Short mmCIF file of C-alpha atoms and ligand atoms in Angstrom, two decimals:
data_model
loop_
_atom_site.label_atom_id
_atom_site.label_comp_id
_atom_site.label_asym_id
_atom_site.label_seq_id
_atom_site.Cartn_x
_atom_site.Cartn_y
_atom_site.Cartn_z
CA UNK A 570 9.10 -19.78 -15.02
CA UNK A 571 6.14 -20.48 -13.23
CA UNK A 572 6.10 -20.60 -9.88
CA UNK A 573 4.09 -24.10 -8.75
CA UNK A 574 6.39 -25.65 -11.90
CA UNK A 575 6.70 -29.49 -10.32
CA UNK A 576 8.88 -30.76 -13.12
CA UNK A 577 5.92 -31.16 -16.09
CA UNK A 578 6.17 -28.46 -18.69
CA UNK A 579 3.20 -26.42 -18.68
CA UNK A 580 1.43 -26.09 -21.51
CA UNK A 581 3.31 -22.47 -23.88
CA UNK A 582 -1.34 -21.68 -25.23
CA UNK A 583 -2.32 -22.30 -21.31
CA UNK A 584 -0.09 -20.34 -19.75
CA UNK A 585 -0.02 -17.56 -23.00
CA UNK A 586 -4.67 -17.88 -21.68
CA UNK A 587 -4.65 -17.79 -18.41
CA UNK A 588 -1.95 -15.07 -17.87
CA UNK A 589 -4.09 -13.04 -19.94
CA UNK A 590 -3.42 -9.68 -19.74
CA UNK A 591 -1.80 -10.13 -16.06
CA UNK A 592 2.10 -9.23 -18.11
CA UNK A 593 0.47 -5.06 -18.75
CA UNK A 594 -2.02 -4.58 -16.16
CA UNK A 595 0.62 -5.79 -13.16
CA UNK A 596 2.97 -3.45 -14.02
CA UNK A 597 0.35 -1.12 -12.31
CA UNK A 598 0.72 -3.54 -9.00
CA UNK A 599 5.11 -3.50 -9.49
CA UNK A 600 5.32 -0.80 -6.77
CA UNK A 601 3.34 -1.98 -4.67
CA UNK A 602 4.01 -5.73 -4.92
CA UNK A 603 7.33 -4.75 -3.99
CA UNK A 604 6.71 -1.73 -0.70
CA UNK A 605 4.32 -4.99 0.68
CA UNK A 606 7.22 -7.77 0.14
CA UNK A 607 8.96 -5.00 2.28
CA UNK A 608 6.84 -5.08 5.12
CA UNK A 609 6.54 -8.93 4.79
CA UNK A 610 9.86 -9.38 5.38
CA UNK A 611 10.47 -7.24 7.83
CA UNK A 612 7.37 -8.57 9.82
CA UNK A 613 9.58 -12.66 8.67
CA UNK A 614 12.79 -11.80 10.35
CA UNK A 615 10.43 -10.32 13.80
CA UNK A 616 8.87 -13.87 14.45
CA UNK A 617 12.07 -15.49 13.79
CA UNK A 618 11.43 -17.01 10.59
CA UNK A 619 14.75 -15.76 9.19
CA UNK A 620 17.79 -14.41 10.13
CA UNK A 621 18.55 -10.49 10.78
CA UNK A 622 21.79 -10.70 8.15
CA UNK A 623 18.75 -12.41 5.73
CA UNK A 624 16.25 -9.40 6.14
CA UNK A 625 18.72 -6.99 5.31
CA UNK A 626 20.10 -8.83 1.68
CA UNK A 627 16.67 -8.97 0.85
CA UNK A 628 15.41 -5.65 1.91
CA UNK A 629 17.99 -3.87 0.18
CA UNK A 630 17.20 -6.30 -2.97
CA UNK A 631 14.07 -4.99 -2.80
CA UNK A 632 14.68 -1.55 -3.11
CA UNK A 633 17.84 -2.56 -6.37
CA UNK A 634 14.04 -3.18 -7.73
CA UNK A 635 12.40 -1.02 -6.85
CA UNK A 636 14.72 1.27 -8.86
CA UNK A 637 15.01 -0.79 -11.53
CA UNK A 638 11.34 -0.37 -11.75
CA UNK A 639 11.95 3.41 -11.73
CA UNK A 640 13.96 3.13 -14.13
CA UNK A 641 11.08 1.42 -16.54
CA UNK A 642 13.67 -2.23 -16.71
CA UNK A 643 12.38 -3.96 -14.67
CA UNK A 644 9.72 -6.42 -17.12
CA UNK A 645 7.32 -9.27 -16.94
CA UNK A 646 9.47 -11.89 -19.14
CA UNK A 647 7.68 -13.44 -21.68
CA UNK A 648 7.90 -16.45 -19.61
CA UNK A 649 7.01 -15.71 -16.30
CA UNK A 650 3.28 -15.10 -15.48
CA UNK A 651 2.25 -12.06 -13.35
CA UNK A 652 4.11 -9.74 -11.36
CA UNK A 653 4.36 -11.78 -7.86
CA UNK A 654 6.46 -14.48 -9.51
CA UNK A 655 8.50 -11.88 -11.82
CA UNK A 656 9.37 -10.47 -7.89
CA UNK A 657 10.08 -13.82 -6.64
CA UNK A 658 12.90 -15.12 -9.92
CA UNK A 659 14.68 -11.39 -9.51
CA UNK A 660 14.87 -12.64 -5.60
CA UNK A 661 16.31 -15.58 -6.27
CA UNK A 662 18.37 -14.04 -9.44
CA UNK A 663 19.84 -11.75 -6.91
CA UNK A 664 19.86 -13.86 -3.66
CA UNK A 665 19.38 -17.08 -4.54
CA UNK A 666 18.32 -19.20 -1.68
CA UNK A 667 17.40 -16.26 0.52
CA UNK A 668 15.47 -15.30 -2.03
CA UNK A 669 13.39 -17.89 -2.16
CA UNK A 670 12.06 -17.91 1.78
CA UNK A 671 10.51 -14.56 0.16
CA UNK A 672 7.07 -16.12 -0.10
CA UNK A 673 7.28 -18.04 3.48
CA UNK A 674 3.98 -18.07 5.37
CA UNK A 675 1.97 -15.72 1.68
CA UNK A 676 0.52 -16.93 -1.25
CA UNK A 677 -0.16 -15.10 -4.58
CA UNK A 678 -4.33 -14.91 -3.49
CA UNK A 679 -3.43 -12.32 -0.31
CA UNK A 680 0.00 -11.27 -2.60
CA UNK A 681 -2.61 -10.03 -5.37
CA UNK A 682 -4.63 -8.76 -2.48
CA UNK A 683 -2.66 -6.56 -0.61
CA UNK A 684 -0.81 -4.89 -3.93
CA UNK A 685 -4.77 -3.94 -5.43
CA UNK A 686 -5.47 -1.91 -1.26
CA UNK A 687 -2.51 -0.23 -2.06
CA UNK A 688 -2.18 0.50 -5.15
CA UNK A 689 -6.16 1.26 -5.26
CA UNK A 690 -5.58 3.71 -2.10
CA UNK A 691 -2.52 5.81 -4.09
CA UNK A 692 -5.94 6.23 -6.33
CA UNK A 693 -8.05 6.80 -4.53
CA UNK A 694 -6.00 9.34 -2.83
CA UNK A 695 -4.45 10.86 -6.05
CA UNK A 696 -7.63 11.23 -7.46
CA UNK A 697 -9.30 13.10 -4.18
CA UNK A 698 -7.01 16.30 -6.02
CA UNK A 699 -8.10 15.78 -8.94
CA UNK A 700 -11.66 16.47 -7.53
CA UNK A 701 -10.97 18.86 -5.14
CA UNK A 702 -9.41 21.01 -7.73
CA UNK A 703 -12.24 20.68 -9.99
CA UNK A 704 -14.81 21.48 -6.92
CA UNK A 705 -12.19 24.94 -7.01
CA UNK A 706 -12.84 25.52 -10.34
CA UNK A 707 -16.88 25.13 -10.60
CA UNK A 708 -16.88 27.59 -7.05
CA UNK A 709 -14.76 30.04 -8.56
CA UNK A 710 -17.22 30.70 -11.44
CA UNK A 711 -20.13 30.18 -9.04
CA UNK A 712 -18.59 33.69 -7.50
CA UNK A 713 -17.59 35.08 -10.40
CA UNK A 714 -20.75 35.03 -12.23
CA UNK A 715 -23.19 34.98 -9.38
CA UNK A 716 -25.15 37.89 -10.80
CA UNK A 717 -25.83 36.59 -14.15
CA UNK A 718 -29.10 34.45 -14.25
CA UNK A 719 -29.88 32.29 -16.71
CA UNK A 720 -33.41 29.87 -17.09
CA UNK A 721 -33.22 27.39 -15.00
CA UNK A 722 -35.84 24.19 -16.21
CA UNK A 723 -38.40 21.46 -14.92
CA UNK A 724 -39.30 19.22 -17.75
CA UNK A 725 -36.15 20.36 -20.28
CA UNK A 726 -38.40 23.23 -20.40
CA UNK A 727 -38.10 27.18 -18.75
CA UNK A 728 -39.34 26.84 -15.11
CA UNK A 729 -37.87 29.50 -12.69
CA UNK A 730 -35.33 31.81 -12.28
CA UNK A 731 -31.28 30.35 -11.77
CA UNK A 732 -28.20 31.93 -12.30
CA UNK A 733 -25.01 30.27 -13.17
CA UNK A 734 -23.49 31.06 -9.75
CA UNK A 735 -26.48 28.68 -8.70
CA UNK A 736 -25.87 26.27 -11.96
CA UNK A 737 -21.73 26.16 -11.31
CA UNK A 738 -22.87 25.62 -7.46
CA UNK A 739 -24.94 22.74 -7.65
CA UNK A 740 -21.99 21.22 -9.90
CA UNK A 741 -19.11 21.89 -7.35
CA UNK A 742 -21.50 20.14 -4.35
CA UNK A 743 -22.32 17.33 -5.81
CA UNK A 744 -18.95 16.30 -5.58
CA UNK A 745 -19.02 16.93 -2.32
CA UNK A 746 -20.60 14.24 -2.74
CA UNK A 747 -18.90 12.30 -4.42
CA UNK A 748 -15.66 12.44 -2.06
CA UNK A 749 -18.45 10.31 0.72
CA UNK A 750 -18.55 7.90 -1.71
CA UNK A 751 -14.27 8.01 -2.23
CA UNK A 752 -13.78 8.38 1.72
CA UNK A 753 -15.88 5.32 2.41
CA UNK A 754 -14.30 3.43 -0.22
CA UNK A 755 -11.32 4.49 1.02
CA UNK A 756 -12.21 3.09 4.55
CA UNK A 757 -13.02 -0.28 2.94
CA UNK A 758 -10.04 -0.94 1.60
CA UNK A 759 -7.64 0.19 4.28
CA UNK A 760 -7.36 -2.77 5.05
CA UNK A 761 -4.83 -4.99 5.81
CA UNK A 762 -5.20 -9.05 4.00
CA UNK A 763 -1.50 -9.87 4.15
CA UNK A 764 -0.79 -12.65 5.78
CA UNK A 765 -4.31 -14.33 4.92
CA UNK A 766 -2.25 -16.38 2.69
CA UNK A 767 -4.58 -18.58 0.13
CA UNK A 768 -7.38 -17.34 2.16
CA UNK A 769 -7.03 -19.84 4.97
CA UNK A 770 -4.28 -18.23 6.75
CA UNK A 771 -0.89 -20.50 6.99
CA UNK A 772 0.45 -22.71 10.72
CA UNK A 773 3.33 -20.36 10.55
CA UNK A 774 3.94 -18.05 13.09
CA UNK A 775 3.23 -14.32 11.37
CA UNK A 776 2.13 -11.65 12.18
CA UNK A 777 -0.26 -9.69 10.73
CA UNK A 778 -0.66 -6.63 12.73
CA UNK A 779 3.31 -5.52 12.61
CA UNK A 780 2.42 -5.69 7.97
CA UNK A 781 -0.74 -3.49 9.18
CA UNK A 782 1.24 -1.12 11.43
CA UNK A 783 4.02 -1.32 8.44
CA UNK A 784 1.97 -0.53 5.40
CA UNK A 785 -0.05 1.93 7.67
CA UNK A 786 -3.82 -0.35 7.01
CA UNK A 787 -7.13 1.10 9.54
CA UNK A 788 -6.86 -2.31 10.60
CA UNK A 789 -5.94 -6.13 9.74
CA UNK A 790 -8.87 -7.88 7.61
CA UNK A 791 -9.37 -10.56 10.04
CA UNK A 792 -11.41 -13.00 8.35
CA UNK A 793 -8.67 -14.72 6.84
CA UNK A 794 -11.85 -16.27 3.97
CA UNK A 795 -12.93 -13.06 4.44
CA UNK A 796 -10.27 -11.71 2.87
CA UNK A 797 -10.25 -13.31 -0.49
CA UNK A 798 -14.33 -12.87 -0.33
CA UNK A 799 -13.31 -8.68 -0.63
CA UNK A 800 -11.87 -9.09 -4.06
CA UNK A 801 -14.83 -8.44 -5.80
CA UNK A 802 -16.12 -6.42 -3.19
CA UNK A 803 -13.81 -3.64 -3.11
CA UNK A 804 -13.89 -3.43 -6.48
CA UNK A 805 -17.40 -2.78 -5.31
CA UNK A 806 -16.79 -0.25 -3.49
CA UNK A 807 -14.44 1.65 -5.42
CA UNK A 808 -16.34 1.29 -8.79
CA UNK A 809 -19.99 2.43 -7.27
CA UNK A 810 -17.42 5.74 -6.24
CA UNK A 811 -16.34 6.28 -9.25
CA UNK A 812 -19.28 5.79 -11.63
CA UNK A 813 -21.02 8.34 -8.92
CA UNK A 814 -18.00 10.40 -9.96
CA UNK A 815 -18.87 9.72 -13.84
CA UNK A 816 -21.95 10.90 -13.25
CA UNK A 817 -21.42 14.20 -12.02
CA UNK A 818 -18.98 14.55 -15.34
CA UNK A 819 -21.77 12.77 -17.53
CA UNK A 820 -24.58 15.18 -16.58
CA UNK A 821 -22.90 18.17 -16.40
CA UNK A 822 -21.04 17.82 -19.78
CA UNK A 823 -24.71 17.27 -21.17
CA UNK A 824 -25.44 20.56 -19.48
CA UNK A 825 -22.19 21.42 -21.61
CA UNK A 826 -23.79 20.33 -25.45
CA UNK A 827 -27.02 21.64 -24.40
CA UNK A 828 -26.57 25.74 -23.71
CA UNK A 829 -23.22 25.38 -25.89
CA UNK A 830 -26.14 24.77 -29.19
CA UNK A 831 -27.07 27.63 -30.49
CA UNK A 832 -30.66 26.78 -29.69
CA UNK A 833 -29.26 28.26 -26.05
CA UNK A 834 -26.29 29.55 -26.48
CA UNK A 835 -26.06 30.33 -23.07
CA UNK A 836 -21.83 29.45 -22.98
CA UNK A 837 -19.33 29.45 -25.77
CA UNK A 838 -15.39 28.41 -25.82
CA UNK A 839 -12.66 30.32 -27.61
CA UNK A 840 -12.23 28.68 -31.56
CA UNK A 841 -9.39 26.69 -29.99
CA UNK A 842 -11.42 24.86 -27.75
CA UNK A 843 -14.32 23.23 -30.59
CA UNK A 844 -13.79 21.26 -33.35
CA UNK A 845 -15.72 21.43 -36.80
CA UNK A 846 -17.55 19.76 -39.20
CA UNK A 847 -15.35 17.71 -42.67
CA UNK A 848 -18.47 18.98 -44.71
CA UNK A 849 -20.54 21.69 -42.47
CA UNK A 850 -18.57 24.98 -42.58
CA UNK A 851 -21.06 26.76 -39.85
CA UNK A 852 -19.94 23.62 -37.13
CA UNK A 853 -18.82 24.29 -33.64
CA UNK A 854 -19.50 21.10 -31.61
CA UNK A 855 -18.88 20.81 -28.60
CA UNK A 856 -16.66 17.12 -28.31
CA UNK A 857 -14.84 17.19 -25.57
CA UNK A 858 -17.79 17.78 -23.24
CA UNK A 859 -19.57 14.33 -25.09
CA UNK A 860 -16.85 12.30 -24.93
CA UNK A 861 -16.27 12.86 -21.34
CA UNK A 862 -19.64 12.01 -21.23
CA UNK A 863 -19.43 8.84 -22.57
CA UNK A 864 -16.23 8.29 -20.98
CA UNK A 865 -18.59 8.27 -17.67
CA UNK A 866 -20.93 6.93 -18.90
CA UNK A 867 -18.85 3.61 -19.20
CA UNK A 868 -17.29 4.14 -15.72
CA UNK A 869 -20.87 4.10 -14.62
CA UNK A 870 -21.65 0.58 -16.46
CA UNK A 871 -18.12 -0.56 -13.94
CA UNK A 872 -20.44 -1.66 -10.92
CA UNK A 873 -22.62 -3.49 -13.19
CA UNK A 874 -19.59 -5.23 -14.73
CA UNK A 875 -18.17 -6.15 -11.18
CA UNK A 876 -21.77 -7.68 -10.42
CA UNK A 877 -21.84 -9.94 -13.20
CA UNK A 878 -17.75 -11.02 -13.06
CA UNK A 879 -18.34 -11.94 -9.53
CA UNK A 880 -22.00 -13.50 -9.04
CA UNK A 881 -21.69 -17.12 -10.01
CA UNK A 882 -17.90 -17.53 -7.57
CA UNK A 883 -18.47 -20.20 -5.06
CA UNK A 884 -16.26 -17.83 -2.31
CA UNK A 885 -12.63 -18.63 -2.10
CA UNK A 886 -10.01 -18.30 -4.69
CA UNK A 887 -11.59 -18.08 -7.88
CA UNK A 888 -9.35 -17.04 -11.47
CA UNK A 889 -11.94 -15.37 -13.20
CA UNK A 890 -11.34 -12.34 -10.30
CA UNK A 891 -8.18 -11.81 -12.55
CA UNK A 892 -9.95 -9.20 -14.72
CA UNK A 893 -11.28 -7.05 -11.96
CA UNK A 894 -8.10 -5.66 -12.43
CA UNK A 895 -8.20 -3.70 -15.35
CA UNK A 896 -11.69 -2.83 -14.86
CA UNK A 897 -11.19 -0.61 -12.37
CA UNK A 898 -7.65 0.42 -12.71
CA UNK A 899 -8.12 1.18 -16.34
CA UNK A 900 -11.47 3.61 -14.71
CA UNK A 901 -8.98 5.61 -12.24
CA UNK A 902 -7.01 7.28 -15.36
CA UNK A 903 -10.16 7.56 -17.44
CA UNK A 904 -11.62 9.71 -14.87
CA UNK A 905 -8.11 11.66 -14.31
CA UNK A 906 -8.27 12.72 -17.88
CA UNK A 907 -11.82 13.57 -18.04
CA UNK A 908 -10.77 15.52 -15.12
CA UNK A 909 -8.38 17.55 -16.42
CA UNK A 910 -9.34 18.28 -20.28
CA UNK A 911 -12.64 19.61 -18.51
CA UNK A 912 -10.80 22.21 -15.79
CA UNK A 913 -9.30 23.52 -18.95
CA UNK A 914 -12.17 23.68 -21.05
CA UNK A 915 -13.75 26.02 -17.75
CA UNK A 916 -10.65 27.29 -17.02
CA UNK A 917 -11.72 28.71 -20.80
CA UNK A 918 -15.76 28.94 -20.09
CA UNK A 919 -17.77 31.88 -22.50
CA UNK A 920 -20.41 33.29 -20.34
CA UNK A 921 -23.53 35.14 -21.49
CA UNK A 922 -25.07 38.42 -19.85
CA UNK A 923 -28.19 38.99 -19.62
CA UNK A 924 -30.21 35.32 -21.30
CA UNK A 925 -33.22 35.77 -19.28
CA UNK A 926 -33.66 39.15 -20.60
CA UNK A 927 -34.81 37.66 -23.78
CA UNK A 928 -38.56 37.99 -24.10
CA UNK A 929 -38.78 34.06 -24.36
CA UNK A 930 -38.01 33.68 -20.44
CA UNK A 931 -40.53 35.72 -19.88
CA UNK A 932 -42.86 33.58 -17.77
CA UNK A 933 -39.94 31.85 -15.47
CA UNK A 934 -41.35 35.16 -13.48
CA UNK A 935 -44.80 34.33 -13.16
CA UNK A 936 -44.64 31.93 -9.98
CA UNK A 937 -42.23 35.10 -8.10
CA UNK A 938 -45.96 36.81 -9.50
CA UNK A 939 -47.48 34.48 -7.89
CA UNK A 940 -45.56 35.06 -4.62
CA UNK A 941 -45.90 38.73 -4.61
CA UNK A 942 -49.73 37.99 -3.77
CA UNK A 943 -49.35 35.72 -1.44
CA UNK A 944 -46.69 38.32 0.29
CA UNK A 945 -50.14 40.30 0.30
CA UNK A 946 -52.61 37.73 1.68
CA UNK A 947 -54.20 36.25 -1.13
CA UNK A 948 -54.17 32.22 -0.76
CA UNK A 949 -52.27 30.70 -2.86
CA UNK A 950 -54.38 29.10 -5.15
CA UNK A 951 -55.51 31.79 -5.56
CA UNK A 952 -53.17 33.68 -5.88
CA UNK A 953 -51.70 30.67 -8.25
CA UNK A 954 -55.50 31.01 -11.01
CA UNK A 955 -55.06 34.68 -11.26
CA UNK A 956 -51.58 34.60 -12.53
CA UNK A 957 -52.44 31.67 -14.79
CA UNK A 958 -54.43 33.27 -16.71
CA UNK A 959 -51.84 36.41 -16.99
CA UNK A 960 -49.53 33.55 -18.61
CA UNK A 961 -49.58 34.33 -21.54
CA UNK A 962 -50.64 37.54 -22.99
CA UNK A 963 -48.60 39.60 -19.74
CA UNK A 964 -45.23 39.60 -18.80
CA UNK A 965 -44.14 39.59 -15.17
CA UNK A 966 -42.04 41.32 -13.98
CA UNK A 967 -38.11 40.81 -13.12
CA UNK A 968 -37.86 39.43 -9.74
CA UNK A 969 -34.00 39.54 -8.41
CA UNK A 970 -30.92 38.25 -7.41
CA UNK A 971 -31.76 40.15 -3.86
CA UNK A 972 -35.30 38.33 -3.58
CA UNK A 973 -34.22 35.14 -2.97
CA UNK A 974 -32.49 35.10 0.71
CA UNK A 975 -32.70 31.61 1.80
CA UNK A 976 -29.96 29.28 2.30
CA UNK A 977 -29.20 27.91 -1.23
CA UNK A 978 -30.59 29.96 -3.26
CA UNK A 979 -29.75 32.49 -6.35
CA UNK A 980 -29.42 35.42 -4.02
CA UNK A 981 -27.81 33.41 -1.05
CA UNK A 982 -25.83 30.73 -2.78
CA UNK A 983 -23.73 29.23 0.82
CA UNK A 984 -20.88 28.65 -1.34
CA UNK A 985 -18.50 29.30 2.04
CA UNK A 986 -21.01 26.37 3.77
CA UNK A 987 -20.46 24.13 1.21
CA UNK A 988 -16.32 24.74 0.65
CA UNK A 989 -16.29 24.00 4.32
CA UNK A 990 -18.18 20.89 4.47
CA UNK A 991 -15.89 19.28 1.55
CA UNK A 992 -12.34 20.09 3.04
CA UNK A 993 -13.61 18.42 6.14
CA UNK A 994 -14.27 15.22 3.46
CA UNK A 995 -11.66 15.68 2.13
CA UNK A 996 -9.42 14.54 5.51
CA UNK A 997 -9.43 11.15 5.14
CA UNK A 998 -7.07 11.37 1.68
CA UNK A 999 -2.77 11.10 2.99
CA UNK A 1000 -1.86 10.62 -0.53
CA UNK A 1001 2.07 8.59 0.49
CA UNK A 1002 3.83 7.11 -2.18
CA UNK A 1003 5.31 3.56 -2.84
CA UNK A 1004 8.56 5.62 -3.21
CA UNK A 1005 7.70 6.96 0.36
CA UNK A 1006 7.61 3.61 1.90
CA UNK A 1007 9.87 2.54 0.22
CA UNK A 1008 12.38 4.96 2.15
CA UNK A 1009 10.65 3.72 5.42
CA UNK A 1010 10.66 0.51 4.98
CA UNK A 1011 15.06 0.42 4.09
CA UNK A 1012 15.13 1.45 7.82
CA UNK A 1013 14.57 -1.18 9.22
CA UNK A 1014 17.81 -1.98 7.47
CA UNK A 1015 20.14 -2.72 9.74
CA UNK A 1016 23.61 -2.76 8.45
N1 LIG B 1473 -2.67 -13.18 -11.45
C1 LIG B 1473 -3.52 -13.59 -10.68
C2 LIG B 1473 -4.82 -12.57 -10.29
O1 LIG B 1473 -4.86 -11.67 -10.24
C3 LIG B 1473 -2.35 -13.85 -9.42
C4 LIG B 1473 -2.91 -13.99 -8.56
C5 LIG B 1473 -3.20 -16.27 -8.83
N2 LIG B 1473 -3.78 -17.21 -7.35
C6 LIG B 1473 -3.58 -18.42 -8.16
N3 LIG B 1473 -3.96 -18.95 -7.26
N4 LIG B 1473 -3.37 -18.46 -9.40
O2 LIG B 1473 -5.85 -13.37 -9.10
#
């Protein structure tokens, strides 16, 4: 069954190739395709394109399809191209002629656009909760270990005194910026493309504002041609936000792999959380963090993949766009899995104490020695030169947390300020499920 069949039997190999992975990928969109269709039906009746009775029948049928999907019994059949076709097929078999009216005033192009945006909004909101959990854990660790000093590195060489408080807290503040990217992607995403049809509107008197309100979009995506252009653009915005989160997780994982190595041994995990080698009995490997690093590095290639996939397309719909779905859809789940396992590891992390007592790290206190002289009125460059002479043979007296007072230093982490910023930035994420939307739509059934 093809929605576009006109008496000629399509060649099966062509259908298989063009459907590609859609029969699987589109299952992520099912719930939202139904919710979008419910809003569309309510609007069609409101503008007089279908009767009240037809609206009631269609809403009830769509609600049953929603329930079938929840039970796992709604599938995309072998001869059906995608979820949009399957739902129209089901509607016709439940309602006969009335079911065939569901596609009035829309195209699969705006239908898939609205599905993707509703699905993406939900995924973004779910991801924000994961990021928040990780943020809170990192801040807790930062507070718990704020007294424990650590060498800070530049060029991978011991540089200055740092602390576990500063290190854990740095990754937390990194996430506070990632959340801004995610909120930006959410705002761009949260505009309604439904009603732009194939990309050039429709002569039917549809009410796009009404579907926008019903689906709780911030506004319309106005220009019909831009709506189809926005496919690829929206994925780019979302992928950039996901890449930003992935960058944080990947770089943090790299630090953990290094700090866990036997040359450093700054941190450790219980035996149950590390892996071994089939040949070397001594090995305790940080495989979890290596895999987070690898998976997040792959996610960071997404903006590039999207740019290349869309770079030579004429405006208007092109089938190439279909492949964007699996690229971005998979990345949400990947990131959530990485965050969950990272949280499990961080709940069991062990932090070594008194690391900077080791004479190996004596030189990290030399800059503070320079500052001591500066405080006595010696010009900085003269003080620097004097201390440079001492670097090889002397040990420097150790600075403590109390010596650092400015904002964002080891003695004044400002975790509270960062937490306030984070919570403020979390405000745009709302998290309304498809099931809640479906229930709201059913309130429009009048009999
Ligand atoms: N599976 C298609 C996609 O994801 C749905 C839209 C089909 N539109 C079309 N004109 N062939 O892009």
